[in-house]
PDB file of C-alpha atoms in Angstrom:
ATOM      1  CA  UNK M   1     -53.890  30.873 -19.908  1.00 45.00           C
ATOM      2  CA  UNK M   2     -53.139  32.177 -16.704  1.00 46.00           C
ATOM      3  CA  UNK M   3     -49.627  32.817 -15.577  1.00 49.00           C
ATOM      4  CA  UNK M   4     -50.970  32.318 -11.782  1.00 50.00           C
ATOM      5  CA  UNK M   5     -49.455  29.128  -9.670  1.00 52.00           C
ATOM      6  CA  UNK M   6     -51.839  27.273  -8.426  1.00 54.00           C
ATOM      7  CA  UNK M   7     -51.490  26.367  -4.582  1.00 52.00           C
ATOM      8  CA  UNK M   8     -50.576  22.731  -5.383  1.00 53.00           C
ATOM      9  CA  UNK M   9     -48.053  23.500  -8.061  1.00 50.00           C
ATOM     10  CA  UNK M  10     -46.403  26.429  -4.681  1.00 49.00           C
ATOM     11  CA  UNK M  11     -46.527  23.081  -2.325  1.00 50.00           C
ATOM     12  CA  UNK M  12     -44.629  20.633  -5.114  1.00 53.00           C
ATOM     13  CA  UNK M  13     -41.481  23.569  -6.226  1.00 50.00           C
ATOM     14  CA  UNK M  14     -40.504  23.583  -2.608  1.00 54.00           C
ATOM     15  CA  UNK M  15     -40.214  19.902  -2.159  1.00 50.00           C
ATOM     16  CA  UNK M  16     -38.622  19.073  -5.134  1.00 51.00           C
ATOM     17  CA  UNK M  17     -35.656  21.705  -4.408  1.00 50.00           C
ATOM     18  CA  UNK M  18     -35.572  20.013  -0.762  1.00 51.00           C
ATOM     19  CA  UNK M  19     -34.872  16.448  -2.937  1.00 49.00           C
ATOM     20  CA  UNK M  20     -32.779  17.994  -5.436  1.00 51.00           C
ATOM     21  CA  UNK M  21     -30.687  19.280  -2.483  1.00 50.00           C
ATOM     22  CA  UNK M  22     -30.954  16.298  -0.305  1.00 48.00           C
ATOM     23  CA  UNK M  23     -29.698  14.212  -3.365  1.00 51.00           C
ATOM     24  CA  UNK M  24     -26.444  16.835  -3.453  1.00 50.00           C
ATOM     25  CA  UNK M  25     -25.759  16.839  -0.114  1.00 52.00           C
ATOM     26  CA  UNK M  26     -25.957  12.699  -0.260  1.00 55.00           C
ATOM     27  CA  UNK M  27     -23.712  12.692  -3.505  1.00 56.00           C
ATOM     28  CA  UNK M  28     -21.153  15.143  -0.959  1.00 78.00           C
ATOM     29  CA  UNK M  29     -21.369  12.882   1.841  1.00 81.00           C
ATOM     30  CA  UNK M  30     -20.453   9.595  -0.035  1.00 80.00           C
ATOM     31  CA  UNK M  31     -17.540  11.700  -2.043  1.00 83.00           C
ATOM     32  CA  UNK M  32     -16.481  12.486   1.608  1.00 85.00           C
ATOM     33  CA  UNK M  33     -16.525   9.840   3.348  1.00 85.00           C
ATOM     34  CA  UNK M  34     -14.497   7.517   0.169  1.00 87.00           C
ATOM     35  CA  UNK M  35     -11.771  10.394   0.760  1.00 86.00           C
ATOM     36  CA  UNK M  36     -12.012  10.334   4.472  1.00 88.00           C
ATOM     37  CA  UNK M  37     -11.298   6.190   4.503  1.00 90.00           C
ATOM     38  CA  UNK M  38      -8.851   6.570   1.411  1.00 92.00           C
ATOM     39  CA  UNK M  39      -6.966   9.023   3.605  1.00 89.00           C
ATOM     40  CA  UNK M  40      -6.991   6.542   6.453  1.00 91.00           C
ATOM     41  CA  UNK M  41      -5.630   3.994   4.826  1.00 93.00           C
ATOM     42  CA  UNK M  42      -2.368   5.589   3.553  1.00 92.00           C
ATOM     43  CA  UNK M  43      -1.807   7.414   6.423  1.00 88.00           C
ATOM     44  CA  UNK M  44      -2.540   4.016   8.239  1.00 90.00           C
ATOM     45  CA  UNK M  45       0.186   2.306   5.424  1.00 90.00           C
ATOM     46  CA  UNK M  46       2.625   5.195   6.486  1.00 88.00           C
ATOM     47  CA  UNK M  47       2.487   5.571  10.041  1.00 89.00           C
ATOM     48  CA  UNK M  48       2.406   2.031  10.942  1.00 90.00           C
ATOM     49  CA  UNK M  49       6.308   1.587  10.675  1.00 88.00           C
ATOM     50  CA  UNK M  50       6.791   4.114  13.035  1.00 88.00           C
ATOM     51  CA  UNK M  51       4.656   3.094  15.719  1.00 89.00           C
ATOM     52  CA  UNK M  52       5.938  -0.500  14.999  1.00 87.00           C
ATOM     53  CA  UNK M  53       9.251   1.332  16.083  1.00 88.00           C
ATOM     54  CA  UNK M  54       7.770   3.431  19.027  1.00 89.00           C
ATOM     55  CA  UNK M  55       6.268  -0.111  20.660  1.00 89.00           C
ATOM     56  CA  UNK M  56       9.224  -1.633  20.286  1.00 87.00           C
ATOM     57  CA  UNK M  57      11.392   0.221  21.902  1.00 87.00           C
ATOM     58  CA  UNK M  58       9.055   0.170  24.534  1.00 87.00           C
ATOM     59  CA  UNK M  59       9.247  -3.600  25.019  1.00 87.00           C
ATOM     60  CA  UNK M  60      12.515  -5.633  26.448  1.00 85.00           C
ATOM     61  CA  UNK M  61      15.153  -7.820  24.486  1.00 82.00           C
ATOM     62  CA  UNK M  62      13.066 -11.352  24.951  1.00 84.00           C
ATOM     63  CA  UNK M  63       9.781  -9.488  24.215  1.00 84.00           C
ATOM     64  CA  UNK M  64      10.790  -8.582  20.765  1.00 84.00           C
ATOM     65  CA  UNK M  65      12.644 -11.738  19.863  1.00 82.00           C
ATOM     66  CA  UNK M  66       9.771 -14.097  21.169  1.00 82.00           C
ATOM     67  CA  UNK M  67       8.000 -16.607  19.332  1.00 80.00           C
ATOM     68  CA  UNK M  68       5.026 -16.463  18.482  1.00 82.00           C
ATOM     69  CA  UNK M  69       5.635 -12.945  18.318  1.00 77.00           C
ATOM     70  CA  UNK M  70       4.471 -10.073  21.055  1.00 79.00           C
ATOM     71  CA  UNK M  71       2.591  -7.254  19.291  1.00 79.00           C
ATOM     72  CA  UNK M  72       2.704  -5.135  22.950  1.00 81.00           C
ATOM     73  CA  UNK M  73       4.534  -5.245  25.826  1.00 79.00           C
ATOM     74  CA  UNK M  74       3.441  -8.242  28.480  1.00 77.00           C
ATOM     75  CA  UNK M  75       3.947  -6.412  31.870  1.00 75.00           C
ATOM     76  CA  UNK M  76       4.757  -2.148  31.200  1.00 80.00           C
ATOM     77  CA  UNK M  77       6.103  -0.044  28.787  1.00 82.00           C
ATOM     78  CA  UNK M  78       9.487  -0.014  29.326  1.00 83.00           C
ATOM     79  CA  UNK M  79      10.506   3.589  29.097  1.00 86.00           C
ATOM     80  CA  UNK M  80      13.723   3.179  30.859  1.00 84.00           C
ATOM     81  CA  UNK M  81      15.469   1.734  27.690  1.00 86.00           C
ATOM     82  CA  UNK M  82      15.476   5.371  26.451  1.00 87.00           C
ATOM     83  CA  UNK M  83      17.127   6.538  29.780  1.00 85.00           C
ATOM     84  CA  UNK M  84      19.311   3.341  28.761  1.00 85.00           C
ATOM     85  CA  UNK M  85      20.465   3.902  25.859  1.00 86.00           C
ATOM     86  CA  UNK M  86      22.246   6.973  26.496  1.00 85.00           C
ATOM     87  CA  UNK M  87      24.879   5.350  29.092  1.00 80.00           C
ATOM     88  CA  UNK M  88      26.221   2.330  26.582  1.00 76.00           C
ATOM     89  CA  UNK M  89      29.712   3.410  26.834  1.00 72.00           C
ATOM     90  CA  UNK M  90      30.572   1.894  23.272  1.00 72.00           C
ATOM     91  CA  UNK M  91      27.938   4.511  21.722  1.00 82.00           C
ATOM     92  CA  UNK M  92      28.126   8.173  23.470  1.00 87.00           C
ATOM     93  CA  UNK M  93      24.627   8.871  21.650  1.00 89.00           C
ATOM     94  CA  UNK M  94      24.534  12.838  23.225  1.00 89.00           C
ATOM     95  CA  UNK M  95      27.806  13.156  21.797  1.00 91.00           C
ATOM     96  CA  UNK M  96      26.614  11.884  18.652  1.00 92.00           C
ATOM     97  CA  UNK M  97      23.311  13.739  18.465  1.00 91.00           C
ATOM     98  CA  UNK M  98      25.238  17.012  18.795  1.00 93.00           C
ATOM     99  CA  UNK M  99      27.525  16.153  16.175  1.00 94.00           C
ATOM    100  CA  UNK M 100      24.050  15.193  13.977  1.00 94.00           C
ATOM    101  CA  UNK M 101      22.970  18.859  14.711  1.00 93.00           C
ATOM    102  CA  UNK M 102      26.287  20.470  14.171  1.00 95.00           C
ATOM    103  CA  UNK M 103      26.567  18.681  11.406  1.00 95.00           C
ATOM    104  CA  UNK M 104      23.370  19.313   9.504  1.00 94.00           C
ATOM    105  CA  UNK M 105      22.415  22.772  10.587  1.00 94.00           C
ATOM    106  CA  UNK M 106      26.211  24.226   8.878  1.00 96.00           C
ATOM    107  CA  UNK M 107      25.748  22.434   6.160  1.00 95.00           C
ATOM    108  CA  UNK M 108      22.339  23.745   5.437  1.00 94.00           C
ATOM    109  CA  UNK M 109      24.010  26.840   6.139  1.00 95.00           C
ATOM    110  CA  UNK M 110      26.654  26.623   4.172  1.00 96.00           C
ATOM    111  CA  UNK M 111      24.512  25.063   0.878  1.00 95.00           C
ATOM    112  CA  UNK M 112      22.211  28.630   1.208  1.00 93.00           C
ATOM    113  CA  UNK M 113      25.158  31.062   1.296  1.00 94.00           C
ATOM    114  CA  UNK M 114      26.625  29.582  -1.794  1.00 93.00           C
ATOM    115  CA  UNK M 115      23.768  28.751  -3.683  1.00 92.00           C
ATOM    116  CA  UNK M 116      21.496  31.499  -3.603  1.00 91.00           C
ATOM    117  CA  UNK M 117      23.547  34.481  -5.017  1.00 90.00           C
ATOM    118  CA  UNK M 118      25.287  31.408  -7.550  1.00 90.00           C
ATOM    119  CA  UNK M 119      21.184  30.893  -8.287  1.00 90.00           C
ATOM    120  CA  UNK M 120      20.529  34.498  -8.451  1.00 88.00           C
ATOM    121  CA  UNK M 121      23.327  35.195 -10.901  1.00 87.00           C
ATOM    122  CA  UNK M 122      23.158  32.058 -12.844  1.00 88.00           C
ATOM    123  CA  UNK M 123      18.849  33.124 -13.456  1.00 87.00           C
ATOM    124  CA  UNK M 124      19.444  36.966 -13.825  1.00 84.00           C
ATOM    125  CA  UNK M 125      23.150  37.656 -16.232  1.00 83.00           C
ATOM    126  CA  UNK M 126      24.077  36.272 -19.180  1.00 84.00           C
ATOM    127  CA  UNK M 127      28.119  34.895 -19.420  1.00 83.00           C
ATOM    128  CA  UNK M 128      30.070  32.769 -20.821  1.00 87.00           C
ATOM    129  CA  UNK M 129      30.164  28.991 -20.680  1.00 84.00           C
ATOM    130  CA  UNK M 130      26.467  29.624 -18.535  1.00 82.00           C
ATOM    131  CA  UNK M 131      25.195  26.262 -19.711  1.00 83.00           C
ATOM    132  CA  UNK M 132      27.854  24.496 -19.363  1.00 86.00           C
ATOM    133  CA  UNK M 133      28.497  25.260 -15.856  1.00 84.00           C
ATOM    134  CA  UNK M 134      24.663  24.814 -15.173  1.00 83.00           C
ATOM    135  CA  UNK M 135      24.939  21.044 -17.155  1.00 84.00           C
ATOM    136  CA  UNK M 136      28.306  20.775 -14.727  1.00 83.00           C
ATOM    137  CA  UNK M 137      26.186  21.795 -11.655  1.00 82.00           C
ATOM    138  CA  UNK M 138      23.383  19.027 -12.387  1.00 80.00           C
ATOM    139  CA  UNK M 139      25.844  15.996 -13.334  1.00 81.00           C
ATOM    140  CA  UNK M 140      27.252  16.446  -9.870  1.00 79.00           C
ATOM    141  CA  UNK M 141      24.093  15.255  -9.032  1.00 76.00           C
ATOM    142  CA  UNK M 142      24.591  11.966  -9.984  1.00 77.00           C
ATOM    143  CA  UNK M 143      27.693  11.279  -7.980  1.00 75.00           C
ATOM    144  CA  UNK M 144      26.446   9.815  -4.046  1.00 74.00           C
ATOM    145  CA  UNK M 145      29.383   9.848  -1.393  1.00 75.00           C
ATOM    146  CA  UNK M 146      28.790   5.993  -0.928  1.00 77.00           C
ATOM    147  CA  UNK M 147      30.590   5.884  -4.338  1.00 80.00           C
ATOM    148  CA  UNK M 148      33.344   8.446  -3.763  1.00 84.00           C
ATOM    149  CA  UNK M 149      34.393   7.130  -0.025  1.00 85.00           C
ATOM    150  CA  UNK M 150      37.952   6.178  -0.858  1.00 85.00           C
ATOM    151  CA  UNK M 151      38.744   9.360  -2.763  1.00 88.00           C
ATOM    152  CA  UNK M 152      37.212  11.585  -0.044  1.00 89.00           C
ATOM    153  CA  UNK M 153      38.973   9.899   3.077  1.00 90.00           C
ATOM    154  CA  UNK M 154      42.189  10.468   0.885  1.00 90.00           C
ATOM    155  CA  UNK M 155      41.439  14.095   0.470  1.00 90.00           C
ATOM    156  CA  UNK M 156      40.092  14.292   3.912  1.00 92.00           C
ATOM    157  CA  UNK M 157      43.611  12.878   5.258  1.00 91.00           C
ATOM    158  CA  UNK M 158      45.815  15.477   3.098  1.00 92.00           C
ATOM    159  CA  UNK M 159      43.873  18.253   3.970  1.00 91.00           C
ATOM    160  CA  UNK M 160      44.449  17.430   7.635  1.00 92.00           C
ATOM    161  CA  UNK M 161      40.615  16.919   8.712  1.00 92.00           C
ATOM    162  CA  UNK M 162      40.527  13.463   8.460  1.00 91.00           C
ATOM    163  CA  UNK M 163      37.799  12.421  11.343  1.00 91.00           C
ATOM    164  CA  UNK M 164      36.429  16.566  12.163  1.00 93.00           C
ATOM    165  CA  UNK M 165      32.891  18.279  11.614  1.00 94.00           C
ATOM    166  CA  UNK M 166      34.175  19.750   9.070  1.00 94.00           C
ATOM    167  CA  UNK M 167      35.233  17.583   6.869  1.00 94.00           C
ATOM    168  CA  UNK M 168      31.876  16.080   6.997  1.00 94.00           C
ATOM    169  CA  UNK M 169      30.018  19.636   6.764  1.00 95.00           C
ATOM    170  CA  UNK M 170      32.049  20.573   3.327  1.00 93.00           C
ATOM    171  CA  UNK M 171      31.346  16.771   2.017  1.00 92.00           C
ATOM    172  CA  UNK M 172      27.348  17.747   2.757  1.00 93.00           C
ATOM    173  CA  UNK M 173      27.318  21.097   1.194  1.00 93.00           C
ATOM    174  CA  UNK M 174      28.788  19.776  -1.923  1.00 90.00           C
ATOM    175  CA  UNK M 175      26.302  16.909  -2.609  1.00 89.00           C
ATOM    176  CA  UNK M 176      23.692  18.923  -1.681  1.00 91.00           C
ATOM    177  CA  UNK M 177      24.823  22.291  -3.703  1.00 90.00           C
ATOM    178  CA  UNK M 178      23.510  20.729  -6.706  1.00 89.00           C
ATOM    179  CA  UNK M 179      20.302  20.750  -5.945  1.00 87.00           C
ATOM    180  CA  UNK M 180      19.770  24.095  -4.174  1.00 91.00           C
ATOM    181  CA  UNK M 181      21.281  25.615  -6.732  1.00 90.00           C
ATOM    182  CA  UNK M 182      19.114  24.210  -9.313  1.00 87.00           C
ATOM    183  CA  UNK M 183      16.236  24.663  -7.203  1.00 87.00           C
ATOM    184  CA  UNK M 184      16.599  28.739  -6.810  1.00 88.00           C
ATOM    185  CA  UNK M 185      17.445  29.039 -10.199  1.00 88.00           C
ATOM    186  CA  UNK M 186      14.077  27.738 -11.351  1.00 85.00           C
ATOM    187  CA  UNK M 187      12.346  30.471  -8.995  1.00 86.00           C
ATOM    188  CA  UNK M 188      14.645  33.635  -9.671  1.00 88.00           C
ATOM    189  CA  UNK M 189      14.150  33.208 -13.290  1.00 86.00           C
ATOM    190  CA  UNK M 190      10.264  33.340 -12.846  1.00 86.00           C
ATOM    191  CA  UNK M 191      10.755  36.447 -11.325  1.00 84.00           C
ATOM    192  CA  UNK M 192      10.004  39.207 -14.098  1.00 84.00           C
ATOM    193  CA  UNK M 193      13.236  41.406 -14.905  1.00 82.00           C
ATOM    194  CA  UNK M 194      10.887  44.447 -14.464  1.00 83.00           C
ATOM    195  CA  UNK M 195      11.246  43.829 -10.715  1.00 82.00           C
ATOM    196  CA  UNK M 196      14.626  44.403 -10.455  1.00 81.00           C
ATOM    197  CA  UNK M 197      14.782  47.120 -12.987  1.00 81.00           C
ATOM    198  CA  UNK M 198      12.172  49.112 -10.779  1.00 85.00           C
ATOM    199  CA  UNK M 199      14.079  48.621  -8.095  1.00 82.00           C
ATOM    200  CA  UNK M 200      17.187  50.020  -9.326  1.00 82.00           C
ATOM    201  CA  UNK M 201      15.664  52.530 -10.451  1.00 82.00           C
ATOM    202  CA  UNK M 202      14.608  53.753  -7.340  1.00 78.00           C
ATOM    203  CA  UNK M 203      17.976  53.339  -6.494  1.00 80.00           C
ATOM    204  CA  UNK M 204      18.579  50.009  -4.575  1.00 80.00           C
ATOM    205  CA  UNK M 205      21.964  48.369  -5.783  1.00 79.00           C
ATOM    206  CA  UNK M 206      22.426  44.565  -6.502  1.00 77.00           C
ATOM    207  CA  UNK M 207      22.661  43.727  -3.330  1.00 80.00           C
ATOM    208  CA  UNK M 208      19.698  45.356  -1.762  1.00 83.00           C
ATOM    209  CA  UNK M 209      17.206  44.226  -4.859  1.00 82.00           C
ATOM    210  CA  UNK M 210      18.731  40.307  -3.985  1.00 82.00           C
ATOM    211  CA  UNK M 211      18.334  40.689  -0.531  1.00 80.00           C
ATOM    212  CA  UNK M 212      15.386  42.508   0.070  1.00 83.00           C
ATOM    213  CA  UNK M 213      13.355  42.280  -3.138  1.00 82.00           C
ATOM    214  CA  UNK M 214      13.982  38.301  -4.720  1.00 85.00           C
ATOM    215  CA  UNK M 215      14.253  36.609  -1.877  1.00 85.00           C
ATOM    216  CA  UNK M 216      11.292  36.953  -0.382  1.00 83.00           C
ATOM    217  CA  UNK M 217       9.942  36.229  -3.151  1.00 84.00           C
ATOM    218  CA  UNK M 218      11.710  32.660  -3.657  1.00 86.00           C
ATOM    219  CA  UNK M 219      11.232  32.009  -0.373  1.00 84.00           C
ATOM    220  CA  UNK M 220       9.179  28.211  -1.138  1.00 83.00           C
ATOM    221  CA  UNK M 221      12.550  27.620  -3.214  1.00 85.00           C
ATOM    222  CA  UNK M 222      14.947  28.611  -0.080  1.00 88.00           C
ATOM    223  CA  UNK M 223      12.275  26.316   2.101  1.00 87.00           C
ATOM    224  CA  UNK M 224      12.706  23.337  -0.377  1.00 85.00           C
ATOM    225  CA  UNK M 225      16.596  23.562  -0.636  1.00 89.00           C
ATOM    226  CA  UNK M 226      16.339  23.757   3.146  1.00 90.00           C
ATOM    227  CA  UNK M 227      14.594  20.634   3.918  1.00 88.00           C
ATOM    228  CA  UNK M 228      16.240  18.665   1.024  1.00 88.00           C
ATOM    229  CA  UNK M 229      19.813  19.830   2.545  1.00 92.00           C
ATOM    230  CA  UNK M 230      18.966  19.317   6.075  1.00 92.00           C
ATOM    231  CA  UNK M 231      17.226  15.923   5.725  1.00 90.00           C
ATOM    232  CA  UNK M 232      19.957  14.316   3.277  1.00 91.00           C
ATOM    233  CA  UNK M 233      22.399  16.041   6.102  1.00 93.00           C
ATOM    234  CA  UNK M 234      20.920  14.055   8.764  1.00 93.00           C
ATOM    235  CA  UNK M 235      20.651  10.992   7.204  1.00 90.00           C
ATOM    236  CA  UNK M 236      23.865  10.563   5.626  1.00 91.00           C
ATOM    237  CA  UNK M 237      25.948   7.408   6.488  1.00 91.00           C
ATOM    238  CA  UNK M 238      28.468   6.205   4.169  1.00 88.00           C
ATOM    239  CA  UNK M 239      30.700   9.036   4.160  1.00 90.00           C
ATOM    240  CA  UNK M 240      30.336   9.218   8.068  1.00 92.00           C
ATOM    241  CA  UNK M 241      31.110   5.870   8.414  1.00 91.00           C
ATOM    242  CA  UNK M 242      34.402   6.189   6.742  1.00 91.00           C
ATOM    243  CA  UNK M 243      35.392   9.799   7.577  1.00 92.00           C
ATOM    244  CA  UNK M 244      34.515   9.599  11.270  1.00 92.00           C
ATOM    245  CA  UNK M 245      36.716   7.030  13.173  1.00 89.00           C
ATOM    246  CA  UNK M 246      35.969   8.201  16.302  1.00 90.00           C
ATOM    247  CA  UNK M 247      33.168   7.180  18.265  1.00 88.00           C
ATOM    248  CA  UNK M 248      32.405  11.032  20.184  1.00 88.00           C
ATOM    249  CA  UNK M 249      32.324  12.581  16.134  1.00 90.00           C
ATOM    250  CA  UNK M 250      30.449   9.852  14.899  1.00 91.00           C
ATOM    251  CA  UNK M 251      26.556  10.727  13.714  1.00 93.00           C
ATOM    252  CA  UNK M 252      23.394   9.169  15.220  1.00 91.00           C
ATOM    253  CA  UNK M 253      23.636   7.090  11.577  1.00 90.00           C
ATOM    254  CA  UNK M 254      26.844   5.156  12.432  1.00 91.00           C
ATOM    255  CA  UNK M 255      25.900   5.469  15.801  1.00 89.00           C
ATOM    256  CA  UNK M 256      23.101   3.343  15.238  1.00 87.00           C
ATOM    257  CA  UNK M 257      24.815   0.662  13.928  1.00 87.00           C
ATOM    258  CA  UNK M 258      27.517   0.482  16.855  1.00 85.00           C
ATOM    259  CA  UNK M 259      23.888  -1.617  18.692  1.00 84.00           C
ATOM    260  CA  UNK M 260      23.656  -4.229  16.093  1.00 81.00           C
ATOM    261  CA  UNK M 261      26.082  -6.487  16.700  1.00 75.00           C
ATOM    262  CA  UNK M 262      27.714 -10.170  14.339  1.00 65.00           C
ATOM    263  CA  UNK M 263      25.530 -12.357  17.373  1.00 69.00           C
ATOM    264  CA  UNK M 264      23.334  -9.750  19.595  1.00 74.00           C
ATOM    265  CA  UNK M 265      21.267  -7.087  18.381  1.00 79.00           C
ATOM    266  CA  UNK M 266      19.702  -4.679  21.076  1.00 84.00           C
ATOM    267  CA  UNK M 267      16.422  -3.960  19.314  1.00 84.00           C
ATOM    268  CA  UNK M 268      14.688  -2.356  21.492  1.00 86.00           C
ATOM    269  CA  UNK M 269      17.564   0.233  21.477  1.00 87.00           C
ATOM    270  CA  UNK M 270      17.985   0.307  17.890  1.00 88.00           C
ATOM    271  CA  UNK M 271      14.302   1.306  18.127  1.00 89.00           C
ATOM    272  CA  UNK M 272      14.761   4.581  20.802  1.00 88.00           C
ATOM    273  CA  UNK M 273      17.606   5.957  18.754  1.00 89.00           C
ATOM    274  CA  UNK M 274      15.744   5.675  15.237  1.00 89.00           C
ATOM    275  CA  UNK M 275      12.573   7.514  16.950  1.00 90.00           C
ATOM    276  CA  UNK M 276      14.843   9.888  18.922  1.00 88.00           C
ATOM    277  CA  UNK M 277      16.371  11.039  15.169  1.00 88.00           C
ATOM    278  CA  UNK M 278      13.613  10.980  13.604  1.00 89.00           C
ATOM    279  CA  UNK M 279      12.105  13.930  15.848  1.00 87.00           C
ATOM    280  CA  UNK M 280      14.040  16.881  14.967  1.00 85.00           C
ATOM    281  CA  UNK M 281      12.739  16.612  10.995  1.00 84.00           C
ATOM    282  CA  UNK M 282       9.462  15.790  12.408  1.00 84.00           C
ATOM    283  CA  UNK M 283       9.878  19.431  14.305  1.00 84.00           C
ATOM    284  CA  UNK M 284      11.707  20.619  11.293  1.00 82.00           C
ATOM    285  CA  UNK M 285       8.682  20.070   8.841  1.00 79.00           C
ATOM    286  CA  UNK M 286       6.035  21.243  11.362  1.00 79.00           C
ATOM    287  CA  UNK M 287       7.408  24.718  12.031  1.00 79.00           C
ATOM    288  CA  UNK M 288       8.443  24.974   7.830  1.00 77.00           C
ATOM    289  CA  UNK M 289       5.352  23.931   6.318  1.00 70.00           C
ATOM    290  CA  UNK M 290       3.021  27.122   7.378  1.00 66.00           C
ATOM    291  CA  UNK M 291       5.753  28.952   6.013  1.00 62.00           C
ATOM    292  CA  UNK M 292       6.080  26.971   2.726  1.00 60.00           C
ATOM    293  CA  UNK M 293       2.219  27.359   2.503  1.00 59.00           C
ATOM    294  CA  UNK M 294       2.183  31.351   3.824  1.00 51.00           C
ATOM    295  CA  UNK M 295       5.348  31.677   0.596  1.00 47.00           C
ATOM    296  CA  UNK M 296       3.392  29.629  -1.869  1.00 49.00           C
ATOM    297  CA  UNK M 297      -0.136  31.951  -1.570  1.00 49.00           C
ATOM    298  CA  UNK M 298       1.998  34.808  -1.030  1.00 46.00           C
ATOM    299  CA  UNK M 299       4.228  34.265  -4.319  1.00 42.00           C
ATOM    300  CA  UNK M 300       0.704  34.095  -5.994  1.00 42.00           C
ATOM    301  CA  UNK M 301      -0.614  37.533  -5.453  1.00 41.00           C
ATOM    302  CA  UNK M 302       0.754  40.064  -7.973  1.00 39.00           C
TER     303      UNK M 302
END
């Protein structure tokens, strides 16, 4: 028999690879297009609170209380109640957005200085009591300042910083040690022991093979503790709202509340201040998140 192809047998191959491709490329469309709807829809499910928020505080007091209810505002978008909201003499909201920053930035500061050589240590020496003080670490967890307000406002008030930055700062690094701590931990001990034995032996001390040789490469831990300590920073209320009495060291949290009042509530303002603090972690996660990715692919090339 002859191993020749015959010229209709050369026309049919070629146009049964086109179908067998055009049947892929089909199958890769549809798989596309389900994800590209899917995607749609729970980004449509998330995002929809937030622009309810950004309309609203776009409309006026009667627009948002009016019945049957106004989806957009009649006349124009009222952009003056963010220029509005900033003169209510009851709420000093640049005062308290300062305070939010102060606030949240030292305590991330604070949580990092502590917890990453306490991580380091805790991942890379053996000592005494090690997993009981790790078991201590992680039960702290469990305790939320909305539970321990009395107790802290007393030890607030005899330490003498009853109603300061600071007292809120050291009550936000100490929830929020916990976790950083446990978080680091988890990355320095994946870190071979090799590492730091190669770099000693070249002759870097503790200090310099912590500084200059783990961290970099924990650096998606560090990014994690940093947006969990920030975030639970800036959010925080319950503690605020009995630590800070006054209304210039109050956060944007209790200062939110200070616009909902027993018979009135000013809406549309409650609206501007909730989008106004929710921008900085917007900001926060979109200049972190290349460098979570860029630490993540780095971390995974030996």
């Amino acid at each position: 028999m002859s191993a020749v192809q015959t010229p209709s047998a050369a026309k049919q191959a070629p146009l049964k690879i086109r179908k067998k491709r055009y049947g892929e490329d089909q199958v890769s469309l549809r798989r596309m297009s389900t994800r590209v709807v899917i995607g749609v829809l729970v980004a449509t499910v998330f995002l929809v609170p937030y622009a309810v928020m950004l309309v609203g505080s776009l409309k006026t007091r009667s627009e948002i209380l009016s019945v049957p209810p106004m989806y957009f505002p009649v006349d124009t978008l009222n952009w003056s109640n963010y220029a509005t909201m900033w003169d209510t003499p009851e709420t000093p909201l640049p005062y308290n957005l300062a305070t939010t920053v102060i606030i949240a930035v030292c305590s991330t500061l604070l949580v990092l200085l502590v917890a990453t050589p306490a991580a380091y240590y805790t991942a890379r020496f053996k000592f005494p009591g090690k997993l009981a003080f790790l078991f201590l670490v992680i039960v702290t967890q469990m305790l939320q300042p909305a539970v321990l307000t009395a107790g802290l406002f007393r030890e607030m008030l005899v330490l003498g910083i009853n109603d300061t930055w600071l007292a809120m700062i050291l009550i936000n690094a100490a929830f929020n040690l916990s976790f950083a701590l446990w978080i680091m931990h988890s990355f320095f001990a994946n870190i071979p022991k090799e590492v730091d034995e190669a770099a000693q032996i070249d002759g870097a001390g503790k200090l310099t093979v912590l500084l200059r040789i783990n961290l970099p490469l924990v650096w998606p831990g560090i990014v994690t503790a940093v947006i969990f300590t920030f975030v639970s920073a800036w959010n925080e209320f319950a503690a605020a709202l009995v630590i800070m009495t006054t209304a210039e060291n109050q956060p944007l949290s209790v200062a939110l509340t200070k616009f909902i009042g027993q018979y009135a509530t000013s809406w549309q303002y409650v609206f501007g201040v909730s989008i106004v603090s929710i921008i900085p972690v917007v900001i926060l996660f979109a200049l972190i998140e290349k460098r979570l990715i860029g630490g993540l692919t780095a971390g995974a090339v030996k």
